[in-house]
Amino acid sequence: MTKLKMNGGAADPPPPELKPPPALYQGAVAAGAAKATAPWKKIFTLGIASGCHIAFGAYLAITVGGACPGIAAENPGLQKIILGAFGLPFGLIMTLVSGGELFTGNTALVTAAYKEGKIKAKDLAKSWIASYVGNFVGSLFLAYLAYKSGTLGSGPAAAAIATGKASLPWDVAFTRGILCNWLVCMAVYMASGCSSMIGKMTAVWFPISAFVALGLDHSVANMFIIPLGMLRGADITIADFLMKNLIPVTLGNIVGGALCVMAPYGMSFGNWGKKA
């Protein structure tokens, strides 16, 4: 039961279930400033944890949604919903609730703090680089453990998904990265304004399950999916992984988080584009 503080004999009201839009934006700015001013080691360490969380989500998606060949053949829309519903949403929930550092979310929150003058450019760079490298380390670690666990059996899903992602034209991967992180950062942004666990879970579930079902590309998830596929026999070189997928998807994720999500709210509720 939530304890209420007493102030002159009157109980303080509980926080609102959902912050109004202006307060939601200011909360995102404050969260971004707190993230960016943390020590490099802390951001990196929590980035490893978040890389593992997102990897666990992708691991579950591949294990469940990727193991439905009959459904995929007869009802491909249903198979995509299964792929999206079971996996990535729980990975992001683990990160948001536990205080992890996810690069894709930081492209929105930390950018907002920078544009509002709460942090310096070096803080923005530290946050993005430390969380990205930490996410990569965590994702690769989980990819190896998933491979060694033997839980995927002889199913071809991991290799097939990885091959498809590493075969995209550069502009397609970039565009999918924009669309993906538009949804991911909306999930992070909305969840940050919810005071209850069920509110945060609801805010996360719909956009995250949607981006997976739509076939969009998330750089951190791909740090797990493609290396796992390579371990499982996919004919993908490291150059293919980096140049055909990870780099264009990462750049697209930055555009999706910083411009598609935060810019409209920064211009509406903050100081983006306004003269000092």
Tab-separated table of C-alpha atoms in Angstrom:
chain	number	residue	atom	x	y	z
A	1	MET	CA	0.000	0.000	0.000
A	2	THR	CA	1.317	3.435	-0.917
A	3	LYS	CA	2.222	5.601	2.067
A	4	LEU	CA	0.955	9.175	1.966
A	5	LYS	CA	2.984	11.964	3.508
A	6	MET	CA	1.173	14.161	5.997
A	7	ASN	CA	1.353	17.925	5.563
A	8	GLY	CA	-0.450	19.937	8.226
A	9	GLY	CA	-2.831	17.071	8.886
A	10	ALA	CA	-3.718	16.583	5.204
A	11	ALA	CA	-2.434	13.688	3.137
A	12	ASP	CA	-0.477	14.546	0.013
A	13	PRO	CA	-2.350	13.297	-3.061
A	14	PRO	CA	-0.835	10.377	-4.959
A	15	PRO	CA	0.957	11.191	-8.226
A	16	PRO	CA	-1.285	11.303	-11.305
A	17	GLU	CA	-1.638	8.076	-13.239
A	18	LEU	CA	-0.420	9.932	-16.328
A	19	LYS	CA	1.365	13.280	-16.511
A	20	PRO	CA	-0.178	15.960	-18.758
A	21	PRO	CA	1.778	16.589	-21.989
A	22	PRO	CA	3.826	19.632	-20.809
A	23	ALA	CA	4.878	17.855	-17.610
A	24	LEU	CA	5.607	14.707	-19.592
A	25	TYR	CA	8.075	16.618	-21.749
A	26	GLN	CA	9.754	18.300	-18.765
A	27	GLY	CA	10.073	14.909	-17.079
A	28	ALA	CA	11.762	13.529	-20.190
A	29	VAL	CA	14.212	16.451	-20.164
A	30	ALA	CA	15.041	15.821	-16.493
A	31	ALA	CA	15.499	12.090	-17.140
A	32	GLY	CA	17.799	12.795	-20.074
A	33	ALA	CA	19.907	15.206	-18.008
A	34	ALA	CA	20.263	12.660	-15.202
A	35	LYS	CA	21.335	9.969	-17.660
A	36	ALA	CA	23.882	12.148	-19.441
A	37	THR	CA	25.557	13.424	-16.278
A	38	ALA	CA	26.158	9.925	-14.892
A	39	PRO	CA	29.750	8.611	-14.974
A	40	TRP	CA	30.875	6.857	-18.162
A	41	LYS	CA	31.403	3.584	-16.293
A	42	LYS	CA	27.877	3.620	-14.896
A	43	ILE	CA	26.300	4.314	-18.288
A	44	PHE	CA	28.413	1.571	-19.872
A	45	THR	CA	27.584	-0.963	-17.161
A	46	LEU	CA	23.860	-0.240	-17.296
A	47	GLY	CA	24.171	-0.348	-21.091
A	48	ILE	CA	25.424	-3.926	-20.857
A	49	ALA	CA	22.398	-4.785	-18.721
A	50	SER	CA	20.032	-3.178	-21.242
A	51	GLY	CA	21.720	-4.965	-24.132
A	52	CYS	CA	21.025	-8.228	-22.326
A	53	HIS	CA	17.409	-7.221	-21.637
A	54	ILE	CA	16.666	-6.396	-25.273
A	55	ALA	CA	18.515	-9.541	-26.364
A	56	PHE	CA	16.344	-11.658	-24.064
A	57	GLY	CA	13.299	-10.101	-25.716
A	58	ALA	CA	14.601	-10.877	-29.214
A	59	TYR	CA	15.559	-14.371	-28.040
A	60	LEU	CA	11.968	-15.029	-26.945
A	61	ALA	CA	10.548	-13.537	-30.144
A	62	ILE	CA	12.680	-15.829	-32.284
A	63	THR	CA	11.929	-18.860	-30.098
A	64	VAL	CA	8.143	-18.348	-30.175
A	65	GLY	CA	7.172	-16.234	-33.176
A	66	GLY	CA	9.997	-17.604	-35.285
A	67	ALA	CA	8.887	-21.192	-34.691
A	68	CYS	CA	5.465	-20.958	-36.361
A	69	PRO	CA	6.104	-22.004	-39.983
A	70	GLY	CA	2.592	-23.384	-40.401
A	71	ILE	CA	0.971	-20.185	-39.170
A	72	ALA	CA	3.389	-18.106	-41.249
A	73	ALA	CA	2.336	-20.001	-44.373
A	74	GLU	CA	-1.404	-19.925	-43.697
A	75	ASN	CA	-1.807	-16.644	-41.827
A	76	PRO	CA	1.317	-14.446	-42.071
A	77	GLY	CA	-0.348	-11.522	-40.294
A	78	LEU	CA	-1.051	-13.646	-37.231
A	79	GLN	CA	2.526	-14.938	-37.193
A	80	LYS	CA	3.831	-11.365	-37.225
A	81	ILE	CA	1.600	-10.447	-34.291
A	82	ILE	CA	2.912	-13.463	-32.361
A	83	LEU	CA	6.487	-12.456	-33.208
A	84	GLY	CA	5.824	-8.946	-31.924
A	85	ALA	CA	3.742	-9.744	-28.867
A	86	PHE	CA	6.105	-12.263	-27.297
A	87	GLY	CA	9.559	-10.876	-26.794
A	88	LEU	CA	10.697	-7.311	-27.292
A	89	PRO	CA	8.018	-5.668	-25.090
A	90	PHE	CA	9.212	-7.525	-22.002
A	91	GLY	CA	12.827	-6.689	-22.848
A	92	LEU	CA	12.119	-2.948	-22.856
A	93	ILE	CA	9.980	-3.208	-19.714
A	94	MET	CA	12.919	-4.789	-17.876
A	95	THR	CA	15.166	-1.922	-18.947
A	96	LEU	CA	12.739	0.875	-18.061
A	97	VAL	CA	11.766	-0.527	-14.671
A	98	SER	CA	15.307	-1.421	-13.615
A	99	GLY	CA	16.951	1.819	-14.769
A	100	GLY	CA	19.020	0.528	-17.660
A	101	GLU	CA	20.739	2.595	-20.342
A	102	LEU	CA	19.379	1.940	-23.820
A	103	PHE	CA	21.001	3.814	-26.701
A	104	THR	CA	17.833	4.073	-28.748
A	105	GLY	CA	15.876	5.639	-25.898
A	106	ASN	CA	18.767	7.983	-25.155
A	107	THR	CA	18.576	9.410	-28.674
A	108	ALA	CA	15.310	10.996	-27.530
A	109	LEU	CA	15.668	11.756	-23.816
A	110	VAL	CA	19.281	12.918	-23.804
A	111	THR	CA	18.768	14.934	-26.989
A	112	ALA	CA	15.894	16.767	-25.279
A	113	ALA	CA	18.136	17.602	-22.303
A	114	TYR	CA	20.825	18.911	-24.671
A	115	LYS	CA	18.417	21.043	-26.691
A	116	GLU	CA	17.052	22.557	-23.471
A	117	GLY	CA	20.565	23.522	-22.344
A	118	LYS	CA	20.633	21.121	-19.380
A	119	ILE	CA	23.745	19.297	-20.578
A	120	LYS	CA	26.686	19.957	-22.908
A	121	ALA	CA	27.527	18.310	-26.226
A	122	LYS	CA	30.216	16.220	-24.538
A	123	ASP	CA	27.582	14.806	-22.167
A	124	LEU	CA	25.370	13.887	-25.110
A	125	ALA	CA	28.279	12.136	-26.825
A	126	LYS	CA	29.248	10.321	-23.617
A	127	SER	CA	25.700	9.060	-23.116
A	128	TRP	CA	25.246	7.863	-26.674
A	129	ILE	CA	28.667	6.238	-27.021
A	130	ALA	CA	28.790	4.577	-23.596
A	131	SER	CA	25.250	3.200	-23.847
A	132	TYR	CA	25.788	2.023	-27.447
A	133	VAL	CA	29.011	0.187	-26.645
A	134	GLY	CA	27.484	-1.281	-23.488
A	135	ASN	CA	24.406	-2.427	-25.433
A	136	PHE	CA	26.673	-4.073	-28.013
A	137	VAL	CA	28.639	-5.959	-25.355
A	138	GLY	CA	25.480	-7.178	-23.616
A	139	SER	CA	23.847	-8.222	-26.886
A	140	LEU	CA	26.880	-10.205	-28.057
A	141	PHE	CA	27.132	-11.898	-24.660
A	142	LEU	CA	23.493	-13.025	-24.833
A	143	ALA	CA	23.896	-14.124	-28.457
A	144	TYR	CA	26.697	-16.450	-27.430
A	145	LEU	CA	24.766	-17.800	-24.442
A	146	ALA	CA	21.636	-18.353	-26.558
A	147	TYR	CA	23.721	-20.210	-29.137
A	148	LYS	CA	25.397	-22.398	-26.517
A	149	SER	CA	22.117	-23.093	-24.689
A	150	GLY	CA	20.792	-25.293	-27.493
A	151	THR	CA	17.240	-24.082	-26.872
A	152	LEU	CA	16.648	-23.076	-30.496
A	153	GLY	CA	16.963	-26.665	-31.677
A	154	SER	CA	17.399	-27.132	-35.408
A	155	GLY	CA	14.935	-24.426	-36.437
A	156	PRO	CA	16.135	-22.078	-39.203
A	157	ALA	CA	14.457	-18.916	-37.874
A	158	ALA	CA	17.531	-17.249	-36.341
A	159	ALA	CA	19.656	-17.653	-39.463
A	160	ALA	CA	16.801	-16.735	-41.803
A	161	ILE	CA	15.879	-13.553	-39.922
A	162	ALA	CA	19.521	-12.485	-39.710
A	163	THR	CA	20.077	-13.136	-43.424
A	164	GLY	CA	17.060	-11.052	-44.344
A	165	LYS	CA	18.199	-8.137	-42.188
A	166	ALA	CA	21.765	-8.219	-43.551
A	167	SER	CA	20.524	-8.265	-47.160
A	168	LEU	CA	18.600	-4.995	-47.097
A	169	PRO	CA	19.561	-2.057	-49.342
A	170	TRP	CA	21.178	0.731	-47.292
A	171	ASP	CA	18.301	3.163	-47.740
A	172	VAL	CA	15.732	0.541	-46.747
A	173	ALA	CA	17.621	-0.335	-43.547
A	174	PHE	CA	17.963	3.387	-42.748
A	175	THR	CA	14.246	4.006	-43.255
A	176	ARG	CA	13.262	0.992	-41.177
A	177	GLY	CA	15.535	2.329	-38.446
A	178	ILE	CA	13.703	5.672	-38.455
A	179	LEU	CA	10.276	4.065	-38.232
A	180	CYS	CA	11.375	1.601	-35.581
A	181	ASN	CA	12.826	4.097	-33.146
A	182	TRP	CA	9.893	6.436	-33.695
A	183	LEU	CA	7.784	3.726	-32.042
A	184	VAL	CA	10.411	2.693	-29.476
A	185	CYS	CA	10.955	6.245	-28.254
A	186	MET	CA	7.222	6.886	-28.115
A	187	ALA	CA	7.025	3.836	-25.853
A	188	VAL	CA	9.847	5.161	-23.650
A	189	TYR	CA	8.380	8.675	-23.645
A	190	MET	CA	4.858	7.562	-22.727
A	191	ALA	CA	6.066	5.088	-20.093
A	192	SER	CA	8.097	7.842	-18.413
A	193	GLY	CA	4.854	9.703	-17.747
A	194	CYS	CA	3.058	6.763	-16.111
A	195	SER	CA	3.186	6.323	-12.340
A	196	SER	CA	1.955	2.717	-12.183
A	197	MET	CA	3.547	-0.498	-13.384
A	198	ILE	CA	0.496	-1.424	-15.438
A	199	GLY	CA	0.582	1.998	-17.073
A	200	LYS	CA	4.223	1.594	-18.057
A	201	MET	CA	3.593	-1.920	-19.389
A	202	THR	CA	0.652	-0.752	-21.491
A	203	ALA	CA	2.626	2.205	-22.869
A	204	VAL	CA	5.422	-0.166	-23.892
A	205	TRP	CA	3.492	-3.154	-25.192
A	206	PHE	CA	1.563	-1.603	-28.070
A	207	PRO	CA	4.346	0.381	-29.846
A	208	ILE	CA	7.008	-2.303	-29.331
A	209	SER	CA	4.863	-5.212	-30.485
A	210	ALA	CA	3.876	-3.039	-33.464
A	211	PHE	CA	7.438	-2.319	-34.618
A	212	VAL	CA	8.341	-6.009	-34.531
A	213	ALA	CA	5.171	-7.055	-36.330
A	214	LEU	CA	5.787	-4.368	-38.963
A	215	GLY	CA	9.266	-5.753	-39.673
A	216	LEU	CA	11.198	-2.642	-38.625
A	217	ASP	CA	14.803	-2.556	-37.437
A	218	HIS	CA	16.147	-1.772	-33.971
A	219	SER	CA	19.933	-1.413	-33.771
A	220	VAL	CA	20.285	-2.960	-30.309
A	221	ALA	CA	18.002	-5.905	-31.089
A	222	ASN	CA	19.991	-6.476	-34.284
A	223	MET	CA	23.217	-6.543	-32.239
A	224	PHE	CA	21.815	-9.814	-30.891
A	225	ILE	CA	19.780	-11.170	-33.808
A	226	ILE	CA	22.407	-10.978	-36.546
A	227	PRO	CA	25.370	-12.335	-34.525
A	228	LEU	CA	23.119	-15.156	-33.304
A	229	GLY	CA	22.192	-15.919	-36.896
A	230	MET	CA	25.870	-15.920	-37.850
A	231	LEU	CA	26.604	-18.384	-35.055
A	232	ARG	CA	23.712	-20.499	-36.328
A	233	GLY	CA	25.220	-20.732	-39.817
A	234	ALA	CA	23.921	-17.680	-41.680
A	235	ASP	CA	26.195	-16.693	-44.584
A	236	ILE	CA	26.848	-13.180	-43.280
A	237	THR	CA	30.228	-11.492	-42.957
A	238	ILE	CA	31.081	-8.975	-40.256
A	239	ALA	CA	31.242	-6.332	-43.002
A	240	ASP	CA	27.713	-7.265	-44.126
A	241	PHE	CA	26.465	-6.989	-40.546
A	242	LEU	CA	28.002	-3.567	-39.993
A	243	MET	CA	27.696	-1.874	-43.378
A	244	LYS	CA	24.393	-3.279	-44.630
A	245	ASN	CA	22.482	-3.218	-41.369
A	246	LEU	CA	23.933	-1.908	-38.122
A	247	ILE	CA	25.283	1.431	-39.386
A	248	PRO	CA	22.254	2.488	-41.481
A	249	VAL	CA	19.817	1.231	-38.836
A	250	THR	CA	21.677	3.103	-36.080
A	251	LEU	CA	21.604	6.343	-38.070
A	252	GLY	CA	17.922	5.828	-38.769
A	253	ASN	CA	17.274	5.178	-35.073
A	254	ILE	CA	18.919	8.520	-34.226
A	255	VAL	CA	16.664	10.372	-36.670
A	256	GLY	CA	13.585	8.554	-35.386
A	257	GLY	CA	14.288	9.291	-31.727
A	258	ALA	CA	15.686	12.804	-31.910
A	259	LEU	CA	13.640	14.319	-34.722
A	260	CYS	CA	10.445	12.311	-35.184
A	261	VAL	CA	9.684	11.927	-31.472
A	262	MET	CA	11.344	14.683	-29.448
A	263	ALA	CA	11.416	17.596	-31.892
A	264	PRO	CA	7.622	18.106	-32.062
A	265	TYR	CA	7.304	18.102	-28.270
A	266	GLY	CA	10.406	20.225	-27.825
A	267	MET	CA	8.994	22.853	-30.171
A	268	SER	CA	5.572	22.690	-28.497
A	269	PHE	CA	6.452	22.424	-24.799
A	270	GLY	CA	10.121	23.383	-24.721
A	271	ASN	CA	12.556	25.797	-26.298
A	272	TRP	CA	13.502	24.052	-29.527
A	273	GLY	CA	13.832	26.569	-32.346
A	274	LYS	CA	13.245	29.544	-30.054
A	275	LYS	CA	15.718	32.395	-29.789
A	276	ALA	CA	17.365	32.884	-26.388
